[in-house]
mmCIF file of C-alpha atoms and ligand atoms in Angstrom:
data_model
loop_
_atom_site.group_PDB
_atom_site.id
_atom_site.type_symbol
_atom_site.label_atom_id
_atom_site.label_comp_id
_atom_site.label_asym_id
_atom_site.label_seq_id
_atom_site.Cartn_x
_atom_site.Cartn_y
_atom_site.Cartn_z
ATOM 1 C CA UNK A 1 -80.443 14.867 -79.320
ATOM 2 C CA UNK A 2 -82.660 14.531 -76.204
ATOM 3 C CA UNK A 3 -80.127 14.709 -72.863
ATOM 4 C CA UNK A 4 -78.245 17.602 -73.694
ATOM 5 C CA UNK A 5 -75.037 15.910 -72.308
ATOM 6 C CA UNK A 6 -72.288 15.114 -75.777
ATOM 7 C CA UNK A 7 -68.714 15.301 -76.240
ATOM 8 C CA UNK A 8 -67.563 17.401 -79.232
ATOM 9 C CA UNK A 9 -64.056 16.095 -81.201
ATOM 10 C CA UNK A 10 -62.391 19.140 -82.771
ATOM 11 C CA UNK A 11 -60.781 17.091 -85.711
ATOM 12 C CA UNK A 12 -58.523 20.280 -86.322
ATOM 13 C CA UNK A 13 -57.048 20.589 -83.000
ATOM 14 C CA UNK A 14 -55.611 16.580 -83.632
ATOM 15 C CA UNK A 15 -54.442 17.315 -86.949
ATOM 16 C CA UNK A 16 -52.545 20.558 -84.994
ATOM 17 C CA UNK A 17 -51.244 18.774 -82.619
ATOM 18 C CA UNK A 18 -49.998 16.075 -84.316
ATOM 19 C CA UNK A 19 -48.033 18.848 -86.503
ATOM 20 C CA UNK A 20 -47.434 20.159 -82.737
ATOM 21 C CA UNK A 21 -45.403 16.658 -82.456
ATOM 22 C CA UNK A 22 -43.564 16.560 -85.736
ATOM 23 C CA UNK A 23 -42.152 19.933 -85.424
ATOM 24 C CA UNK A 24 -41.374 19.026 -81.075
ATOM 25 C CA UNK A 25 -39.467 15.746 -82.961
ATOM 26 C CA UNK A 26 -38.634 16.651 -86.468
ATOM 27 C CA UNK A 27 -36.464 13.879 -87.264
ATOM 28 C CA UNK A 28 -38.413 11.180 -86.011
ATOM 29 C CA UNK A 29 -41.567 9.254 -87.177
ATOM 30 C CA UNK A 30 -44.417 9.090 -84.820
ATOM 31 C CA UNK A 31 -46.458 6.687 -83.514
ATOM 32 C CA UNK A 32 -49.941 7.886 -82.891
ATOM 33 C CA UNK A 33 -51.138 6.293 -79.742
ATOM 34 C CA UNK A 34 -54.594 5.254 -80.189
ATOM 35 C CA UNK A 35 -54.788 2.874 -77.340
ATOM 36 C CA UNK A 36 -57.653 2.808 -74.878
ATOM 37 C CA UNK A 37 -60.339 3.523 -77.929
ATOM 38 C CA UNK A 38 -58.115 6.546 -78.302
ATOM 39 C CA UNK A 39 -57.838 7.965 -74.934
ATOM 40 C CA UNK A 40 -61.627 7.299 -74.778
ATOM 41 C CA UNK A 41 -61.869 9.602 -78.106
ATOM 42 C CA UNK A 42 -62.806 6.385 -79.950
ATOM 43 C CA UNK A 43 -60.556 5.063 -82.467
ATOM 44 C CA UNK A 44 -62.951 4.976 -85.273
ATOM 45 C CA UNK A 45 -63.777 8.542 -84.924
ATOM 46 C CA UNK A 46 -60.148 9.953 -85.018
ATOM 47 C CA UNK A 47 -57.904 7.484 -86.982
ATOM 48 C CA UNK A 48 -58.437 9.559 -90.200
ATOM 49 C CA UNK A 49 -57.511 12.933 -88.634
ATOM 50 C CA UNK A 50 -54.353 11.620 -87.791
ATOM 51 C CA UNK A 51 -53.999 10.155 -91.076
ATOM 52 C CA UNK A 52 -50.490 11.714 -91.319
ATOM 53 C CA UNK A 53 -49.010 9.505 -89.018
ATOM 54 C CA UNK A 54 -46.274 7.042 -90.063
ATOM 55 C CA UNK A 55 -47.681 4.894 -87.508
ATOM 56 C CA UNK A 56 -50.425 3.817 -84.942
ATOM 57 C CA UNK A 57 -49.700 2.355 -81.796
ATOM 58 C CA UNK A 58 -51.992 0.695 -79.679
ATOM 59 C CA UNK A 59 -52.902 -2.516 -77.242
ATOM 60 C CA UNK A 60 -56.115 -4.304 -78.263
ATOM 61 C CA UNK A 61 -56.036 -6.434 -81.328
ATOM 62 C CA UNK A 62 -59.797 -5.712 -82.205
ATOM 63 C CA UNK A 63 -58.883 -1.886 -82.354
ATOM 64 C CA UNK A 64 -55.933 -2.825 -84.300
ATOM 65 C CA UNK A 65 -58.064 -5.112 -87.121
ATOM 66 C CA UNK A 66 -60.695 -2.420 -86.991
ATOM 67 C CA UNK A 67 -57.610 -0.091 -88.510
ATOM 68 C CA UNK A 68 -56.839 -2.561 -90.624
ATOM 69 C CA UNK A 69 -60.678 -3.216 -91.898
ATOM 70 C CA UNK A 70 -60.968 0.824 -91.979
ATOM 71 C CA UNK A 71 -58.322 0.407 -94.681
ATOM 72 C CA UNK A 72 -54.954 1.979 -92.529
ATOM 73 C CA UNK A 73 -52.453 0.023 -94.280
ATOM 74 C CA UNK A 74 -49.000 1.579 -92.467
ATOM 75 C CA UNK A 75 -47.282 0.149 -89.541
ATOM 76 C CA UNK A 76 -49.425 -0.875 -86.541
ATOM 77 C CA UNK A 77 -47.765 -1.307 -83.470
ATOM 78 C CA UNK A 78 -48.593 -3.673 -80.349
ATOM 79 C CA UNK A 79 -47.154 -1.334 -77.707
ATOM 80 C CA UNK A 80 -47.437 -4.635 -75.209
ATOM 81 C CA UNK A 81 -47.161 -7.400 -77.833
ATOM 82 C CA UNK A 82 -48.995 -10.290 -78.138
ATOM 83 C CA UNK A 83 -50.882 -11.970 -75.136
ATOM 84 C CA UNK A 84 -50.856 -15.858 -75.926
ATOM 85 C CA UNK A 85 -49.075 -17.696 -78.936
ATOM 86 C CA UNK A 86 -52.273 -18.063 -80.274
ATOM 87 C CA UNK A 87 -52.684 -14.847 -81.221
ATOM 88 C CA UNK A 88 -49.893 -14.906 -83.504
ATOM 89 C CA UNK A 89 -51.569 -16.273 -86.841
ATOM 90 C CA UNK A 90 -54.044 -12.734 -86.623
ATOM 91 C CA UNK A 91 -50.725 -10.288 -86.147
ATOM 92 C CA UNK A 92 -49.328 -12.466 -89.284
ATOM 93 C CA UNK A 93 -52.799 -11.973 -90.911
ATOM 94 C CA UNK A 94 -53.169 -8.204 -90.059
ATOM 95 C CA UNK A 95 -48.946 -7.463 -90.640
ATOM 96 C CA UNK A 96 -48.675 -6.123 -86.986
ATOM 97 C CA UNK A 97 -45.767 -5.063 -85.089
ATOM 98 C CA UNK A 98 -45.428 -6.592 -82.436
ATOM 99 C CA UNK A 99 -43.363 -5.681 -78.436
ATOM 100 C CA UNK A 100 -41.183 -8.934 -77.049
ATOM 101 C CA UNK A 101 -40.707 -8.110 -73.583
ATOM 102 C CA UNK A 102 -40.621 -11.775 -72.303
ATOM 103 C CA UNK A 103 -38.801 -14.961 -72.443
ATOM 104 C CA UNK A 104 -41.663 -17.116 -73.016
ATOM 105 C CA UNK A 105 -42.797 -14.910 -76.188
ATOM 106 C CA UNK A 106 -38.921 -15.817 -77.772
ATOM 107 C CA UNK A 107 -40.958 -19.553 -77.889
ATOM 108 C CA UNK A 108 -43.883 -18.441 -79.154
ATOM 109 C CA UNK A 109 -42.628 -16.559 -82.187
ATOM 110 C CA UNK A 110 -39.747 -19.309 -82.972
ATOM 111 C CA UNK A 111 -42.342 -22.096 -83.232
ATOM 112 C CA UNK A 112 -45.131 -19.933 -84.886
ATOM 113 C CA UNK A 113 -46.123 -20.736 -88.693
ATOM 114 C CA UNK A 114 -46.099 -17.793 -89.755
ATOM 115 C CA UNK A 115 -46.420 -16.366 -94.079
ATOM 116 C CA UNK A 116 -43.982 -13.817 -93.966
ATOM 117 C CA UNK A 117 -41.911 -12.247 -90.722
ATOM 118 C CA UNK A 118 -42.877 -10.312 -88.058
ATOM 119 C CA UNK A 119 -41.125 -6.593 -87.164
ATOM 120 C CA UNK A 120 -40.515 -6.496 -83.917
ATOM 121 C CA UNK A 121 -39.699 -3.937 -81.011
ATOM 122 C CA UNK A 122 -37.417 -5.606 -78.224
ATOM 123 C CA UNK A 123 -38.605 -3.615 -75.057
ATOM 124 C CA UNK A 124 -35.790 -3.508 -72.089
ATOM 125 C CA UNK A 125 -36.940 -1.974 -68.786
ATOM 126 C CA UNK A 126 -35.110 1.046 -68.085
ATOM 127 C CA UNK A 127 -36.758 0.949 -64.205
ATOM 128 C CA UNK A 128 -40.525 1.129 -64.938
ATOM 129 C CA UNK A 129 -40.347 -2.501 -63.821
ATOM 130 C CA UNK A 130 -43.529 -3.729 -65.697
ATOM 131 C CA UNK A 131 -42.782 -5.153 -68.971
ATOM 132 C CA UNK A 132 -39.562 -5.844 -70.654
ATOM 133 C CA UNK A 133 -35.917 -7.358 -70.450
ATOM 134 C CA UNK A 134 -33.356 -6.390 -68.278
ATOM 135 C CA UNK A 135 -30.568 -4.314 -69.878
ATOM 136 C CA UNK A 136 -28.003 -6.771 -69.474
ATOM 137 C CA UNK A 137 -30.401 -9.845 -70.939
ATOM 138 C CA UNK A 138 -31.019 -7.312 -74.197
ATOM 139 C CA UNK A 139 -27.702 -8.342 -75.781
ATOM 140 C CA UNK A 140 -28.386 -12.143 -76.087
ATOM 141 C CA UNK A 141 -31.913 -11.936 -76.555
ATOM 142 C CA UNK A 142 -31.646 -9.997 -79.526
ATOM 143 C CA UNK A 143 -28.840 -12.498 -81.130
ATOM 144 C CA UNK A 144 -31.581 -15.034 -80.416
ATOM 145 C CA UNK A 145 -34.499 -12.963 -82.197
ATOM 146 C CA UNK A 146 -32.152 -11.909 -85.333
ATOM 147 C CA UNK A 147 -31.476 -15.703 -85.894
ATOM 148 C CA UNK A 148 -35.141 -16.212 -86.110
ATOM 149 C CA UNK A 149 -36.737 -16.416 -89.785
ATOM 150 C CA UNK A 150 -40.135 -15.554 -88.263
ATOM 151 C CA UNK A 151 -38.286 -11.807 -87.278
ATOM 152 C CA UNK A 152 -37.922 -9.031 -89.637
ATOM 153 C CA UNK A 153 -37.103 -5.683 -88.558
ATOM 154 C CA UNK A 154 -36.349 -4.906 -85.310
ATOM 155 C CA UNK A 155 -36.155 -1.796 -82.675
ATOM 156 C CA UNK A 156 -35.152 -1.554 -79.488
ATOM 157 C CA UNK A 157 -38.316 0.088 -77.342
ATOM 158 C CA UNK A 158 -37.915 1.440 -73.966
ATOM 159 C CA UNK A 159 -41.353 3.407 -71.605
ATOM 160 C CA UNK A 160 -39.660 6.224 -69.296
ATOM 161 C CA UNK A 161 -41.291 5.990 -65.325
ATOM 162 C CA UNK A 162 -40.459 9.805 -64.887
ATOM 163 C CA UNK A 163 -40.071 11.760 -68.112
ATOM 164 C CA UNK A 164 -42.569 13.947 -66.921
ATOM 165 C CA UNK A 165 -41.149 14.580 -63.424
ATOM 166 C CA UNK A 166 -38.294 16.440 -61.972
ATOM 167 C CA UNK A 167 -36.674 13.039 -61.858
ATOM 168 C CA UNK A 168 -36.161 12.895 -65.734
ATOM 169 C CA UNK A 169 -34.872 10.689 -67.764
ATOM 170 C CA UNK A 170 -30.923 10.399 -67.276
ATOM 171 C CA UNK A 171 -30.541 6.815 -65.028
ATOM 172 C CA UNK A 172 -33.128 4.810 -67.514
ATOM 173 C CA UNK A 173 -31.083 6.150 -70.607
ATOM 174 C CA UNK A 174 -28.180 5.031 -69.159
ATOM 175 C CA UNK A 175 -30.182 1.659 -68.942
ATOM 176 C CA UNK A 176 -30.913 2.125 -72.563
ATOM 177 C CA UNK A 177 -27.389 2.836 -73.439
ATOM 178 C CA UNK A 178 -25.761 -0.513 -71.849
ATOM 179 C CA UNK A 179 -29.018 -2.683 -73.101
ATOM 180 C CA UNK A 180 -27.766 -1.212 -76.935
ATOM 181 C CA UNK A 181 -23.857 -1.337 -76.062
ATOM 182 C CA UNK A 182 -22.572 -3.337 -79.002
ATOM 183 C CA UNK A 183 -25.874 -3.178 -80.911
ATOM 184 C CA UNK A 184 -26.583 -1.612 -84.120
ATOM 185 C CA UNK A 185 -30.397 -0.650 -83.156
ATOM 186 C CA UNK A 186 -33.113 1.526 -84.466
ATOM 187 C CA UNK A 187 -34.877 3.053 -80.739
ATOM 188 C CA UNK A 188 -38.085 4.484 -79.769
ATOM 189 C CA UNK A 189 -38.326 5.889 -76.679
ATOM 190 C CA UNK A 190 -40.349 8.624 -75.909
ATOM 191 C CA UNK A 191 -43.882 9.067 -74.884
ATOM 192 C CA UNK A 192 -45.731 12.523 -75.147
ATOM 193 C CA UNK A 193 -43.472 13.918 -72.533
ATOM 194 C CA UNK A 194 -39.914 12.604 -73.556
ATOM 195 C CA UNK A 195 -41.540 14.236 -77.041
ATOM 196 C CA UNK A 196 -41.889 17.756 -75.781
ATOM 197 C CA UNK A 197 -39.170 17.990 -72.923
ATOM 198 C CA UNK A 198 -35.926 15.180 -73.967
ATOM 199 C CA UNK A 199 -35.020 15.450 -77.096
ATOM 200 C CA UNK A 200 -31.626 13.619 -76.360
ATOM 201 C CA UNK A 201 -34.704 10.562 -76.531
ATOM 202 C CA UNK A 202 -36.338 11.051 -79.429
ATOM 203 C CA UNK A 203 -34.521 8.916 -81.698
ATOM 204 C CA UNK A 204 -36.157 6.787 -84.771
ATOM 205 C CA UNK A 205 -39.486 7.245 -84.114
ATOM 206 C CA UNK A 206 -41.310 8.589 -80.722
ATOM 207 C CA UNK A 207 -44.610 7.307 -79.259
ATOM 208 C CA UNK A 208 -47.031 10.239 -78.076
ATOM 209 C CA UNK A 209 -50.748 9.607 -76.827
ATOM 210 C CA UNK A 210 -52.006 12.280 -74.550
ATOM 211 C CA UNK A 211 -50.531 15.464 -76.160
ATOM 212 C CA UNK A 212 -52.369 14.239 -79.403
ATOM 213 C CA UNK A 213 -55.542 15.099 -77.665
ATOM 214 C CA UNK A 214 -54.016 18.099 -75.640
ATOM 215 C CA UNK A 215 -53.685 17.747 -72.607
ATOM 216 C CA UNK A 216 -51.252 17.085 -70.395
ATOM 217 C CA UNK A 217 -48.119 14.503 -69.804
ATOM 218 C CA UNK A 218 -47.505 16.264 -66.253
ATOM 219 C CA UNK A 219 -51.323 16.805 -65.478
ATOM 220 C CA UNK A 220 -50.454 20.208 -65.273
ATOM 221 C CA UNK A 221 -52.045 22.372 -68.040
ATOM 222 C CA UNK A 222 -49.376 25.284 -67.927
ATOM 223 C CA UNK A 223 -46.432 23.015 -68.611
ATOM 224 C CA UNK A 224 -48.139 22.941 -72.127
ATOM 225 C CA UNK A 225 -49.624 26.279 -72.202
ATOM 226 C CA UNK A 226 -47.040 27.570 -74.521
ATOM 227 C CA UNK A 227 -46.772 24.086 -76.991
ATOM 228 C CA UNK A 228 -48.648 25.244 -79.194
ATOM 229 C CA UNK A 229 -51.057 21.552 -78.317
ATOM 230 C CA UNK A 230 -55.322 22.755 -78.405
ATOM 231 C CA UNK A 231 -57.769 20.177 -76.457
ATOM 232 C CA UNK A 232 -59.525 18.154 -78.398
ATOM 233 C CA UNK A 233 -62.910 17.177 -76.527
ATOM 234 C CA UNK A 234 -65.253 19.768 -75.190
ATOM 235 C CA UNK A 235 -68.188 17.829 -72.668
ATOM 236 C CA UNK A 236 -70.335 20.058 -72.926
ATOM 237 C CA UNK A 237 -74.355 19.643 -71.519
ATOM 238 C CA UNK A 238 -77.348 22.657 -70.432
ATOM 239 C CA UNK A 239 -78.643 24.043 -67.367
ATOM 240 C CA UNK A 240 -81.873 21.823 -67.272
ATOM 241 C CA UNK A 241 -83.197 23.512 -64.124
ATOM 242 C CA UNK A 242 -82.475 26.762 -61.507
ATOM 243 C CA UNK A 243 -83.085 27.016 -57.799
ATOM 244 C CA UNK A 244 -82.788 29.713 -55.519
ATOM 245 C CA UNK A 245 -81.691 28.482 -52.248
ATOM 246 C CA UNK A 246 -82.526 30.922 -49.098
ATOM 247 C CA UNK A 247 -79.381 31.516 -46.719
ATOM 248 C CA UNK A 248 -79.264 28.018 -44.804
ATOM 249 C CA UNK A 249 -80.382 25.759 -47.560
ATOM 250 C CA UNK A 250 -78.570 22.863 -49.178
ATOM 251 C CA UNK A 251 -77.798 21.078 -52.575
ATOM 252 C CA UNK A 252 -77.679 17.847 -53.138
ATOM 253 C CA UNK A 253 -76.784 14.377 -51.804
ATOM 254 C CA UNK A 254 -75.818 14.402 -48.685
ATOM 255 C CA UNK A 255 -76.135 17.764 -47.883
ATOM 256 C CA UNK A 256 -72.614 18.923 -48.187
ATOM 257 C CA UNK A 257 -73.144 22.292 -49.812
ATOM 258 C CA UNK A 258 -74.803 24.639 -47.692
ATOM 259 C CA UNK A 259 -76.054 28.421 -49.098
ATOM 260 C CA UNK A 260 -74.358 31.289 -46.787
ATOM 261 C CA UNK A 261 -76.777 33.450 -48.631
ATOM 262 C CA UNK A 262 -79.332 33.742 -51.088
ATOM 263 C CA UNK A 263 -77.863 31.920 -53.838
ATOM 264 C CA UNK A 264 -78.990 30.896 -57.633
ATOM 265 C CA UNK A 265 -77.963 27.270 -58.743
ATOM 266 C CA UNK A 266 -77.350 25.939 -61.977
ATOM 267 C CA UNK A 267 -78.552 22.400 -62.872
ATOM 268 C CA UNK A 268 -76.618 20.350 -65.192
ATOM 269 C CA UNK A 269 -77.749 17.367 -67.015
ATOM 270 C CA UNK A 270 -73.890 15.691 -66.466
ATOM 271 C CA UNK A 271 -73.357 13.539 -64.021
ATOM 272 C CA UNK A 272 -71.005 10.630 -63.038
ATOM 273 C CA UNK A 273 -72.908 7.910 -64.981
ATOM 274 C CA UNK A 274 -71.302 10.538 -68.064
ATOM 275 C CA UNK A 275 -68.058 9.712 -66.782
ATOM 276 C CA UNK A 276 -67.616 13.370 -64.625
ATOM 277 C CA UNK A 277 -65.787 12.664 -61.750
ATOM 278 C CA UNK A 278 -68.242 11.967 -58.325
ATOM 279 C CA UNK A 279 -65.247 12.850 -56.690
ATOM 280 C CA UNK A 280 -65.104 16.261 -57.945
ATOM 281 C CA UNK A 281 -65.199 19.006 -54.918
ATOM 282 C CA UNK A 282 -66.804 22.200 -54.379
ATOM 283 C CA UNK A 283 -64.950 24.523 -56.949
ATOM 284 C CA UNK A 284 -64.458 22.296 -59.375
ATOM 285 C CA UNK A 285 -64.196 24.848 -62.558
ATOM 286 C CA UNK A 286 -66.966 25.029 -64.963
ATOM 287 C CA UNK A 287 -68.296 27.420 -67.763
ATOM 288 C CA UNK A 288 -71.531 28.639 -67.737
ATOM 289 C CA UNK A 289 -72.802 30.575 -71.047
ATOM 290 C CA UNK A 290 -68.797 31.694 -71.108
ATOM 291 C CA UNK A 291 -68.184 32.805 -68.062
ATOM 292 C CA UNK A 292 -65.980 30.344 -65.377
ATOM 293 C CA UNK A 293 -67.986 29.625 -61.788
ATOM 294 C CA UNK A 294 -67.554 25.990 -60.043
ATOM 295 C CA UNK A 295 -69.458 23.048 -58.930
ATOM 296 C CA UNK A 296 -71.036 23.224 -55.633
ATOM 297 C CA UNK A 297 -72.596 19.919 -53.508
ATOM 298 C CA UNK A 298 -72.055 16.466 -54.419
ATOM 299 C CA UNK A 299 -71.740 15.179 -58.044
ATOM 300 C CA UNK A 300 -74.642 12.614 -58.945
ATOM 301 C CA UNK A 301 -75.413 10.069 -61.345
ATOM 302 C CA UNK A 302 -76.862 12.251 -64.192
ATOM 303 C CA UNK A 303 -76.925 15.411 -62.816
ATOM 304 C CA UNK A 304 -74.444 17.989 -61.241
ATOM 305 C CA UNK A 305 -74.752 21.583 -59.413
ATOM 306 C CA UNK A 306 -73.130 24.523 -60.538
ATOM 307 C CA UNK A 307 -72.971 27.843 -58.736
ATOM 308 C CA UNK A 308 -74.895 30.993 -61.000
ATOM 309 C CA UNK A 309 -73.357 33.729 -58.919
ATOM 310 C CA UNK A 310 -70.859 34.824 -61.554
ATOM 311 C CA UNK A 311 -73.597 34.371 -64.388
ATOM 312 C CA UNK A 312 -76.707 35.427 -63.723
ATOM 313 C CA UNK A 313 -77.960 35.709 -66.503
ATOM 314 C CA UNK A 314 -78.089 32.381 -67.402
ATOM 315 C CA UNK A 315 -80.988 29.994 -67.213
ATOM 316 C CA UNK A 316 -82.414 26.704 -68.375
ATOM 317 C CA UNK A 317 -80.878 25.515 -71.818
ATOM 318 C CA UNK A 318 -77.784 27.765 -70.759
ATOM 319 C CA UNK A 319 -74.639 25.772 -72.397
ATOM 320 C CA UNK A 320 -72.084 24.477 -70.397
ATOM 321 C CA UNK A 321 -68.668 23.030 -70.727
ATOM 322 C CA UNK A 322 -67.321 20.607 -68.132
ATOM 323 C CA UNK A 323 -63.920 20.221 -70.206
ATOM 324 C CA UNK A 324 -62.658 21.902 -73.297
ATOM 325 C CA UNK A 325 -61.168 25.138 -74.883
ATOM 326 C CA UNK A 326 -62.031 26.967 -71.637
ATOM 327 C CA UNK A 327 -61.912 24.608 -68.513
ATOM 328 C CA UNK A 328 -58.839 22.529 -69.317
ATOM 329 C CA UNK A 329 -59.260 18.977 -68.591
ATOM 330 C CA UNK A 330 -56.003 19.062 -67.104
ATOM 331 C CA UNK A 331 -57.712 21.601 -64.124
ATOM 332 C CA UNK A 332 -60.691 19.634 -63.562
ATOM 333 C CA UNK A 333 -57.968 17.124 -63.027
ATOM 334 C CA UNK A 334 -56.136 18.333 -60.788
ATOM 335 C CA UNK A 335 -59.330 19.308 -58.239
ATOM 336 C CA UNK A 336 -59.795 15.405 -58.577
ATOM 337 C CA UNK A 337 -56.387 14.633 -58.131
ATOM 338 C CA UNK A 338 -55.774 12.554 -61.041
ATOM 339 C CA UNK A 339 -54.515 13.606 -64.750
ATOM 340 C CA UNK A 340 -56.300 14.459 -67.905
ATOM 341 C CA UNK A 341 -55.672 10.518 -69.066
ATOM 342 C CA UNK A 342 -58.186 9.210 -66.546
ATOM 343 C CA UNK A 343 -60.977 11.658 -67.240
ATOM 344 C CA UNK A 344 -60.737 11.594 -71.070
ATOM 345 C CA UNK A 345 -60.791 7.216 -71.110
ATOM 346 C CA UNK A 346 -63.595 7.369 -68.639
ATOM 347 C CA UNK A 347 -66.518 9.715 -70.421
ATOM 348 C CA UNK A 348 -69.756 6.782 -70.778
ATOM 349 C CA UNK A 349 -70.293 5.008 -73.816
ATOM 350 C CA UNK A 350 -74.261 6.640 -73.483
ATOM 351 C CA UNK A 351 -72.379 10.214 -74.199
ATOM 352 C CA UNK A 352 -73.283 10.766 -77.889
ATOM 353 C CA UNK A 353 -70.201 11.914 -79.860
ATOM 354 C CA UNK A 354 -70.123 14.562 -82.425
ATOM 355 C CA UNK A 355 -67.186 15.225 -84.760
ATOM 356 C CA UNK A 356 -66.371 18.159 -86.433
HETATM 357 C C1 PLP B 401 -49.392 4.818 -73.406
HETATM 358 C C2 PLP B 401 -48.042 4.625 -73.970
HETATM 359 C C3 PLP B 401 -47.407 5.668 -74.664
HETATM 360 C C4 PLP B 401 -48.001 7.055 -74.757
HETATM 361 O O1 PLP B 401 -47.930 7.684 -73.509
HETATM 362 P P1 PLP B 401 -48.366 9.227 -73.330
HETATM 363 O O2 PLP B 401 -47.919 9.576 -71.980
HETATM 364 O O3 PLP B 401 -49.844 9.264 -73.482
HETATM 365 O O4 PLP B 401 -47.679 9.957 -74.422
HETATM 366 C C5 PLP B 401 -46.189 5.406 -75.232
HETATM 367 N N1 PLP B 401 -45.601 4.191 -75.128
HETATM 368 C C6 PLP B 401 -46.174 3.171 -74.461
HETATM 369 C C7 PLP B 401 -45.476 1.863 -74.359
HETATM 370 C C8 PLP B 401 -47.405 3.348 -73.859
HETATM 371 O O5 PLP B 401 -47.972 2.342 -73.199
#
C-alpha cells in the first residue's frame, strides 16, 4: 500500500451481528440489507459473511445479478421494486422479489411475459409518504395482484418514519392493521430499529441494514452500547508529518485553528476526497497510537489535522483510526450532525479495502 489511508472489514463483527439480529427477532427471517454497495461496505466483499441470511434485500438490479452471478441462490428482495416494465424480463431471469407500491406497476406485471411468477411484497404507506399504497387502497389492490398468474407469493411490506424516535411506531401500525383488516398476509416491517426496540413489528421476516454493520438506527452510539452489535469498518490512515506550532500560529485552510500555546500537530493522510467529513469541527474524536485526542483546523482534500497533546509520543507512521472499535462512527457523526449511514456510504472508491 502506498497512502496509508484503507478501510478494514471485520468479517466477524457481521457474522455477530447478524446473530445480534436473529436472537433481537428470533422468530423471524431476516433480510440482510445490502443496499447502497452495502452501506458503502461493498456488496461483493460482505455477501458471504452474511451467508446465514434467509434473505438479501437491496435496490440496484446490478448489485442484485452480481448476487446472483456470485452464486446466492435464496430470496433477493427489491426493497423499491422495479423501475420501468422493462425491467421485468431480468427480475424473471434472476427470480427476484420484487415491492408494488404503485398503480402503474399493477400494469406492468399483468401484461409482462413472464416464465414462472413473481413473489411479491405489497408496500402500504403507514405515513412515510414516499412509496406505497394507501391503507385503505391495500384491500383491492391485493384482490387484483392475487388474480394475477404472473404473482406468486405475496407479503404485505410497510418502512416505519419514526421507529427510531420517541414518536414510535403505534399510529403507522395502526395503518398497517386496517391496510391487512380482512387479509390473510405474511408482513415485514421492521428496519434495524423496529428490530432491536418493537418487537410487536417483527413479524415474518424483518429488514435490518445499519445494525448489520454496527452502528446506529438513532445515530446515537449508546442506544446500542449494550446490543451486543461490534462496528464493522475501522478507517484507519498514519501521521505522515508533525509540526510544532508557537503560541499564535495556525493550521490549515483558512486559518480557523489558532495555537493558544506551544502545540504539537498530527498530520493525517485522510482527508475529504476519502470520504471524512470537510464538515467535521474542531474536536472531532480521533485515535492516535490508542489514545483519543480530536481534529483541530479545517478538514482538506487528502489530508486532516489532529491535535498530539494527549499523545506525545507519537510521530510520523503513528496509526490512526478515524472510525472503528474505538471512535464510534456514530460520534464522529454526531459532531457532523448526520448519522453513521451517511459516513459509512460515503468513504471514496480510491480507499483500498481490506477484509479480514
Ligand atoms: C434501508 C431500508 C431498510 C433498512 O433500514 P435500516 O435503518 O438500515 O435498518 C429496511 N427497509 C427498507 C424498505 C429500506 O429502504
Amino acid at each position: 500500500m502506498t497512502r496509508p489511508v484503507y478501510a478494514r472489514l471485520d468479517l466477524q463483527a457481521l457474522k455477530n451481528n447478524l446473530a445480534v439480529v436473529r436472537r433481537a427477532a428470533p422468530d423471524s427471517r431476516v433480510w440482510s440489507v445490502v443496499k447502497a454497495n452495502a452501506y458503502g461496505h461493498g456488496i461483493e466483499r460482505v455477501w458471504n459473511a452474511l451467508g446465514a441470511t434467509d434473505g438479501f434485500a437491496m435496490l440496484n438490479i446490478e448489485e442484485a445479478i452480481l448476487l446472483r452471478e456470485r452464486g446466492w441462490k435464496g430470496p433477493i428482495l427489491m426493497l423499491e421494486g422495479f423501475f420501468h416494465a422493462d425491467d421485468l424480463p431480468l427480475y424473471d431471469k434472476y427470480r427476484l422479489t420484487t415491492s408494488v407500491h404503485s398503480n402503474w406497476q399493477l400494469k406492468a406485471i399483468q401484461n409482462a411475459q413472464l416464465r414462472a411468477p413473481l413473489d411479491i411484497y405489497l408496500k402500504v404507506n403507514s405515513g412515510m409518504n414516499r412509496l406505497g399504497f394507501t391503507p385503505d387502497r391495500v384491500h383491492s389492490v391485493w384482490q387484483q395482484l392475487r388474480a394475477m398468474k404472473n404473482v406468486g407469493d405475496m407479503t404485505l411490506m410497510t418502512h416505519f418514519a419514526d421507529a427510531d424516535s420517541p414518536q414510535g411506531i403505534d399510529e403507522a401500525m395502526r395503518r398497517v392493521e386496517q391496510a391487512a383488516e380482512g387479509l390473510v398476509c405474511p408482513r415485514s416491517l421492521s428496519n434495524s430499529a423496529a428490530t432491536l426496540w418493537h418487537p410487536e413489528a417483527h413479524f415474518d421476516w424483518v429488514r435490518p441494514g445499519i445494525v448489520l454493520y454496527g452502528a446506529s438506527p438513532s445515530g446515537r452510539w449508546q442506544d446500542i452500547a449494550n446490543s451486543g452489535l461490534k462496528p464493522v469498518m475501522t478507517l484507519g490512515s498514519e501521521i505522515i508529518a508533525v509540526q510544532n506550532l508557537k503560541p499564535g500560529e495556525t493550521v490549515g485552510y483558512g486559518s480557523t485553528y489558532r495555537a493558544s500555546g506551544p502545540q504539537r500537530i498530527g498530520v493525517v493522510a485522510c482527508g475529504y476526497a476519502d470520504g471524512y467529513p470537510r464538515i467535521a469541527p474542531h474536536g472531532t474524536p480521533v485515535l492516535v497510537d490508542g489514545v483519543r485526542t480530536g481534529t483541530v483546523g479545517r478538514v482538506s482534500m487528502d489530508m486532516l489535522t489532529v491535535d498530539l497533546t494527549p499523545c506525545p509520543q507519537a510521530g510520523i507512521g503513528t496509526p490512526v483510526e478515524l472510525w472503528g472499535r474505538d471512535i464510534k462512527i456514530d460520534d464522529v457523526a454526531t459532531c457532523v450532525g448526520t448519522v453513521g449511514y451517511e459516513l459509512m456510504c460515503a468513504v471514496a472508491p480510491r480507499v483500498p479495502f481490506i477484509t479480514g
